[in-house]
Coordinates of C-alpha atoms and ligand atoms in Angstrom, one line a residue:
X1 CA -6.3 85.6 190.8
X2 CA -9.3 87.4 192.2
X3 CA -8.8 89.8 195.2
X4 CA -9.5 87.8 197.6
X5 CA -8.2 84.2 196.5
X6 CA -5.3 84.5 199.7
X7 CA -8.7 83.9 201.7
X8 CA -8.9 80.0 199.7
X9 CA -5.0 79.2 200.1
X10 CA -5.1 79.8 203.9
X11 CA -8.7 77.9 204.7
X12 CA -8.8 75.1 206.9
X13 CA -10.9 72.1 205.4
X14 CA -13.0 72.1 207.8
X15 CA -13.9 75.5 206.6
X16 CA -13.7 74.7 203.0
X17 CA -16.1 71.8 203.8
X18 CA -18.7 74.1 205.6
X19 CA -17.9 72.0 208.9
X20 CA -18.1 74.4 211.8
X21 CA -14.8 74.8 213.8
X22 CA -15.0 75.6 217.6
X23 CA -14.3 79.2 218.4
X24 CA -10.6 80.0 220.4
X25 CA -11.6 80.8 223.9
X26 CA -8.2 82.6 224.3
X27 CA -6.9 84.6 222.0
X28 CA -5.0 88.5 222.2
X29 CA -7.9 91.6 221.8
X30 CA -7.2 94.9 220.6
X31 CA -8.6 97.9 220.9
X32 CA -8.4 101.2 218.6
X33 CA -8.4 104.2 220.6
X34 CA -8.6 106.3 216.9
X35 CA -7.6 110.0 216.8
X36 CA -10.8 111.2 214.6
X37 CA -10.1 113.9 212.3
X38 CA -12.7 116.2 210.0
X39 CA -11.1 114.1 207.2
X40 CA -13.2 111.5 206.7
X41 CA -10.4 109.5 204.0
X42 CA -7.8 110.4 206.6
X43 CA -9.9 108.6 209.2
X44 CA -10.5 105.5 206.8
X45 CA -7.0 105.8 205.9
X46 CA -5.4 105.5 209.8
X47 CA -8.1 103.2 210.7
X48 CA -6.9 101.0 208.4
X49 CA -3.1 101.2 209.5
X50 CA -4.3 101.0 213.3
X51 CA -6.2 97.5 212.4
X52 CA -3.1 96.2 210.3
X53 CA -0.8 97.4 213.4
X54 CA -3.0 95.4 216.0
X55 CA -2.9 92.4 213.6
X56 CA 0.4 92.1 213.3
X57 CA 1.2 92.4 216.8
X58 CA -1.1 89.4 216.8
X59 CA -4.4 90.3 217.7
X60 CA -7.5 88.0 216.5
X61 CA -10.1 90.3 217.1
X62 CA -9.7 94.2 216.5
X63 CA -12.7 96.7 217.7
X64 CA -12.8 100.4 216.0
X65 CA -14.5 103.2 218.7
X66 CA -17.9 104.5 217.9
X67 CA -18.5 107.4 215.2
X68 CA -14.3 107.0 213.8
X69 CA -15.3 107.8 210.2
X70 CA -16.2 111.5 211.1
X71 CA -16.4 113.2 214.4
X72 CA -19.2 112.9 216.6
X73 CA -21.2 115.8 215.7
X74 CA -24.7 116.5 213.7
X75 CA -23.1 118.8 211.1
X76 CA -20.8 115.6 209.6
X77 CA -23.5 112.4 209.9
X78 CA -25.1 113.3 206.7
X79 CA -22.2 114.5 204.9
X80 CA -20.4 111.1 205.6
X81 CA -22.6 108.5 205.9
X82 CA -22.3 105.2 204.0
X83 CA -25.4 102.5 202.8
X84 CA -23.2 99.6 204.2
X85 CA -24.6 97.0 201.7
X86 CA -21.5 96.0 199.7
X87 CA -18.2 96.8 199.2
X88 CA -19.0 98.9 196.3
X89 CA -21.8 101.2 198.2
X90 CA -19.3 102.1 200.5
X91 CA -15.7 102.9 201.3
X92 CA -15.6 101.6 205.2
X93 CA -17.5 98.3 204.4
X94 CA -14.6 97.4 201.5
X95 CA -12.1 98.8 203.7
X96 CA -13.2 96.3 207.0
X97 CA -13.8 93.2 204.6
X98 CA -10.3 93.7 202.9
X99 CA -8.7 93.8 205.8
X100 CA -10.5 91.5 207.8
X101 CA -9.6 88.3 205.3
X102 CA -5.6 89.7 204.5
X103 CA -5.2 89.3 208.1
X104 CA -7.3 86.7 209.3
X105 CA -8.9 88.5 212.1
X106 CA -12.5 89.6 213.1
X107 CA -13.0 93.1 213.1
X108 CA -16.0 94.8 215.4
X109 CA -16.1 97.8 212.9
X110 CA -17.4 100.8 215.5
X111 CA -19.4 102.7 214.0
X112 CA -20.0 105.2 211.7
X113 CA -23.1 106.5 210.3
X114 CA -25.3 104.4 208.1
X115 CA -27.7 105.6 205.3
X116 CA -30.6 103.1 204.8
X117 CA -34.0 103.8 204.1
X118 CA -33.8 107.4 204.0
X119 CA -33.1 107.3 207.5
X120 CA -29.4 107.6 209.3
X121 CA -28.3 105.0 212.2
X122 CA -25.5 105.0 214.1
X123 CA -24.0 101.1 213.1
X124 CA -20.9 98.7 213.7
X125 CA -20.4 96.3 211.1
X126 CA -18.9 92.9 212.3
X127 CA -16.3 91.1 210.1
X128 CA -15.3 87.3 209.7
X129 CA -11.8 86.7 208.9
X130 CA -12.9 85.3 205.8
X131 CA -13.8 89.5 205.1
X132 CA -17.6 88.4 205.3
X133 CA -20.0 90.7 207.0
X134 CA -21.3 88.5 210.0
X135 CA -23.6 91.4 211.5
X136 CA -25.0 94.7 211.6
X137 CA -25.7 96.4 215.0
X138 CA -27.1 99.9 214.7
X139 CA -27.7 102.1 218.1
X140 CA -31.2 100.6 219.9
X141 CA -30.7 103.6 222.8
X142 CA -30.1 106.9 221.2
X143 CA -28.0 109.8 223.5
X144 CA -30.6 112.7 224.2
X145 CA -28.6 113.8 227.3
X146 CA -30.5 117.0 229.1
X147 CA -28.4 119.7 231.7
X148 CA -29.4 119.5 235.4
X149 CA -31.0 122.5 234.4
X150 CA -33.2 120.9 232.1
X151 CA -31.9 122.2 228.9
X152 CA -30.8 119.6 226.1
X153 CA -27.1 119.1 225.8
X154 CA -27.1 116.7 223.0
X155 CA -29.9 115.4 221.2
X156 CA -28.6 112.1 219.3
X157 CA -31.9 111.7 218.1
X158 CA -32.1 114.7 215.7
X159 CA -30.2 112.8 213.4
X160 CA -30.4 109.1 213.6
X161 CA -32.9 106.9 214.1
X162 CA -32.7 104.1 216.6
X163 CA -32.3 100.1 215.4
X164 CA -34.6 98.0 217.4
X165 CA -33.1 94.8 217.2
X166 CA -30.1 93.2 220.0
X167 CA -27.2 91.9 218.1
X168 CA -25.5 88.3 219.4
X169 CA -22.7 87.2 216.9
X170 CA -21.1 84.0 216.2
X171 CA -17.5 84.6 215.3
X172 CA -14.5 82.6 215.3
X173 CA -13.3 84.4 218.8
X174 CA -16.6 83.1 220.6
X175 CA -19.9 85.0 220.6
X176 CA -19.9 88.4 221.1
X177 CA -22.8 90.6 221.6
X178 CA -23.0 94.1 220.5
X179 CA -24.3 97.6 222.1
X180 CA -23.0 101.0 221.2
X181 CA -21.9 103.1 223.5
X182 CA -25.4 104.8 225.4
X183 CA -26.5 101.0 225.2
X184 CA -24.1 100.2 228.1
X185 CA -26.8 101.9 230.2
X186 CA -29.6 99.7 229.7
X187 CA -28.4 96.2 231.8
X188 CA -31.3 94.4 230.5
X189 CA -29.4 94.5 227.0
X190 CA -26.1 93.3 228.6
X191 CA -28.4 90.4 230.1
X192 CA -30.1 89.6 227.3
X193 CA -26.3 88.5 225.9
X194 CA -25.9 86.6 228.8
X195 CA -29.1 84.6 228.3
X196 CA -28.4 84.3 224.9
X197 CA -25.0 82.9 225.8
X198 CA -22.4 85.7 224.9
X199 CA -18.9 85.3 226.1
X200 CA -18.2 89.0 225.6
X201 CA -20.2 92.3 225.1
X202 CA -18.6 94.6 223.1
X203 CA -19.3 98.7 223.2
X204 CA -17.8 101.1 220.6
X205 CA -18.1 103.9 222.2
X206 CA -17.6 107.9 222.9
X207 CA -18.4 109.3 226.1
X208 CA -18.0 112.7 227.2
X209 CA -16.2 114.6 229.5
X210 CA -18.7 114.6 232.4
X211 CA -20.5 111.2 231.9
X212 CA -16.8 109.7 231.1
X213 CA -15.4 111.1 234.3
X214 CA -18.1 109.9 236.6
X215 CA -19.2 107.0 234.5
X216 CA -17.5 105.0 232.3
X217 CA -15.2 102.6 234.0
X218 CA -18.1 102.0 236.6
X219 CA -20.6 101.0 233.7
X220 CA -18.3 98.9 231.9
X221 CA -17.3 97.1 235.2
X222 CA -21.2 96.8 236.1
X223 CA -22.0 95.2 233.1
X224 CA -19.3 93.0 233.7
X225 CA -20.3 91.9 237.1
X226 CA -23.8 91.8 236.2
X227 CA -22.8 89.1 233.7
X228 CA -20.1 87.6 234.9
X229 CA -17.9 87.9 231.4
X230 CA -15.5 90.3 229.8
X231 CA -16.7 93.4 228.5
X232 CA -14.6 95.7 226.4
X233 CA -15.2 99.5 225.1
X234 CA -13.7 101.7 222.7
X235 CA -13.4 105.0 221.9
X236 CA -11.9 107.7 219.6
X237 CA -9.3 109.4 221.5
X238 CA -9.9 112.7 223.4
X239 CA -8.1 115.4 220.9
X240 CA -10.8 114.1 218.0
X241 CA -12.3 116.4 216.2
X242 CA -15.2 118.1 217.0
X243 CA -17.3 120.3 220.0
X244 CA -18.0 117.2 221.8
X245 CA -15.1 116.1 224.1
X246 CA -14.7 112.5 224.4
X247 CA -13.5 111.3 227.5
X248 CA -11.2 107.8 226.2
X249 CA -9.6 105.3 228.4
X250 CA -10.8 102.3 226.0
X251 CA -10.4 99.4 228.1
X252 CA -11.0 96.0 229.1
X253 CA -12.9 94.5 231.7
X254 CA -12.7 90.8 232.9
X255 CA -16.0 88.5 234.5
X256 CA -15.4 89.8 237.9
X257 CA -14.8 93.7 237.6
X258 CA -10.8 93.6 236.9
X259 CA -9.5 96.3 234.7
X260 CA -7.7 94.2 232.3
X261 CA -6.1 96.6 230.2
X262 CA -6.8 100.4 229.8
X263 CA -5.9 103.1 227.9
X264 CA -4.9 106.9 228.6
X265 CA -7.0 109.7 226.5
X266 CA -4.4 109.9 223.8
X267 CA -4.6 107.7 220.7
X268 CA -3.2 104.4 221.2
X269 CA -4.0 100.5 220.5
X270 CA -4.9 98.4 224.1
X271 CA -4.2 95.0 223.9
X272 CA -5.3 92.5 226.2
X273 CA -5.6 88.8 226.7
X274 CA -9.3 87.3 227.2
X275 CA -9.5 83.6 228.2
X276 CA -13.2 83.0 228.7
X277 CA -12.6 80.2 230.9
X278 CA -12.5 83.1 233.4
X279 CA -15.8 83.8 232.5
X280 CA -17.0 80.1 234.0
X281 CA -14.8 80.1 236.6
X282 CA -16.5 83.6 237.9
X283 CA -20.0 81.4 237.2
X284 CA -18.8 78.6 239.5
X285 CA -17.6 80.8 242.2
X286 CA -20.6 82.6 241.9
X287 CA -23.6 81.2 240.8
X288 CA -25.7 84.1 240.6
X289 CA -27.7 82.3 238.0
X290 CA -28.8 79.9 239.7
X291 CA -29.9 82.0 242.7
X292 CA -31.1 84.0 241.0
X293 CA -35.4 84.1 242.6
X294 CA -37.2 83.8 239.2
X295 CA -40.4 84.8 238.4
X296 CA -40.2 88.4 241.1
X297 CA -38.9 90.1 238.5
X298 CA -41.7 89.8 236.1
X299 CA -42.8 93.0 237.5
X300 CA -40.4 95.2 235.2
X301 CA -42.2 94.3 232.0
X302 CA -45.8 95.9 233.5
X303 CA -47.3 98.9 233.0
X304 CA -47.4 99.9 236.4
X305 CA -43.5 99.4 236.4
X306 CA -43.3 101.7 233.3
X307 CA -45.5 104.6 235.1
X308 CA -43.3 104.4 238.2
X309 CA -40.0 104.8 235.9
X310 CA -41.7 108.1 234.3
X311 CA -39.9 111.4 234.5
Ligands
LIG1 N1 -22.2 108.6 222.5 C1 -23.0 108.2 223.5 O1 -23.9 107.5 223.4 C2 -22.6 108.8 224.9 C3 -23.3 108.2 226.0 C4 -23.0 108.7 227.3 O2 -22.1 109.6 227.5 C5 -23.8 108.2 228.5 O3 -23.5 108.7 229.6 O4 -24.6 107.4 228.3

């Protein structure tokens, strides 16, 4: 019996046979607000027990925060970073697949950071229940953050280099699109999914303090609104390990702004319930694509629009 022969006893026929089966529209989500420790075997080890515990409490899909592996700070990218290629190049991609097909579920991996190349990237792995990886999303908007005062606070850039490609995935619990955490800025990315025809946008995460406080619930909900579709993100919890203080509250946002489910700053699984018939019933009430003026926004993509947005 190979390792993974539970995966062939449990198959559907229709999956045996290659015929596609129709994504669940409602299913329980759940959401790994991880404590992140300087031990990066101790971090694979409880992220493993927190996506067993939110799988047997019945969760079908099961997000990790951003950066879980090690804490969020320049000194341990290098030092723990994976080539996420196979099970056997890394620890966190055997880890995610294994568990992924025991339990059935699809796993939005967070992230953790990614050798390839010779270059580093902050990437989320997604995993099919069948413990296949379905996609890679690495970081397209890097986190250079600068003081009022002009100094540079955190320069995300001096270690990773950004991906330059959106990611829309397929999965079993509909089709999810994928940012990392400073992607929730950019709305274009949010309505690119749309366009595409995601039911969900998913953000591992990790604020800080001061852009946590003032921003993170209101970004999450815009993107949301904006979209008219659930949104979740998820982050390590706030006493991780590290200088950089993360500011939590993983949570759950539904197609019109509702705070579905949220959590505190300690470390803790949310679990919500997504139906995405909510998502069309928000369309039909409001049918902001379809007054939406087409063609005045074309602007945006000049180059006058760029010099106007310059610092
Ligand atoms: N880890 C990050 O990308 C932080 C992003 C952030 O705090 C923001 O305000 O954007």
């Amino acid at each position: 019996m190979n390792k993974h022969s539970h995966r062939l006893m449990d198959t559907t026929t229709a999956s045996r046979t290659n015929i596609s089966v129709s994504p669940i529209s409602r299913f329980k989500i759940a959401l790994c607000q991880l404590r992140v420790t300087n031990d990066k075997a101790n971090n694979l080890n409880r992220a493993r027990n927190m996506l067993e515990e939110a799988a047997n409490k019945g969760a079908k899909l099961v997000v990790l925060p951003e950066m879980w592996l090690c804490p969020y700070s320049h000194e341990y990218f290098e030092k723990c970073g994976e080539e996420l290629n196979t099970e056997e190049s890394s620890a966190t991609y055997h880890m995610l697949s294994e568990i992924s097909s025991i339990h059935q579920i699809t796993i939005v991996g967070g992230s953790i950071p990614e050798r390839r190349n010779g270059q580093m990237y902050n990437t989320c792995c997604v995993f099919g229940p069948d413990g296949k990886l379905k996609a890679k999303h690495s970081k397209l908007h890097l986190f250079d953050y600068y003081e009022a005062s002009g100094d540079v606070s955190f320069r995300e850039s001096d270690s990773f280099t950004a991906g330059d490609t959106p990611t829309i995935v397929h999965t079993d619990v509909g089709c999810i699109g994928i940012g990392i955490c400073h992607d929730i800025r950019f709305p274009e990315l949010g309505m690119l999914y749309r366009a595409k025809g995601a039911d969900l946008i998913i953000y591992p995460a990790a604020f800080n303090m001061s852009t946590g406080m003032a921003l993170w619930e209101l970004e999450t909900k815009a993107r949301a609104i904006d979209n008219q579709m659930f949104v979740a993100v998820c982050s390590p919890s706030r006493d991780s390990a590290g200088s950089y203080t993360i500011w939590g509250h993983s949570m759950l946002v539904g197609p019109s702004g509702e705070v579905k489910a949220k959590a505190e700053h300690g470390e803790e699984i949310v679990f919500a319930e997504i139906n995405y018939a909510e998502n069309q019933l928000q369309r039909e009430l409001f049918p902001l694509r379809r007054q939406r003026k087409e063609g005045i926004y074309k602007f945006l993509d000049t180059e006058q629009s760029k010099a106007n947005f310059s610092p």
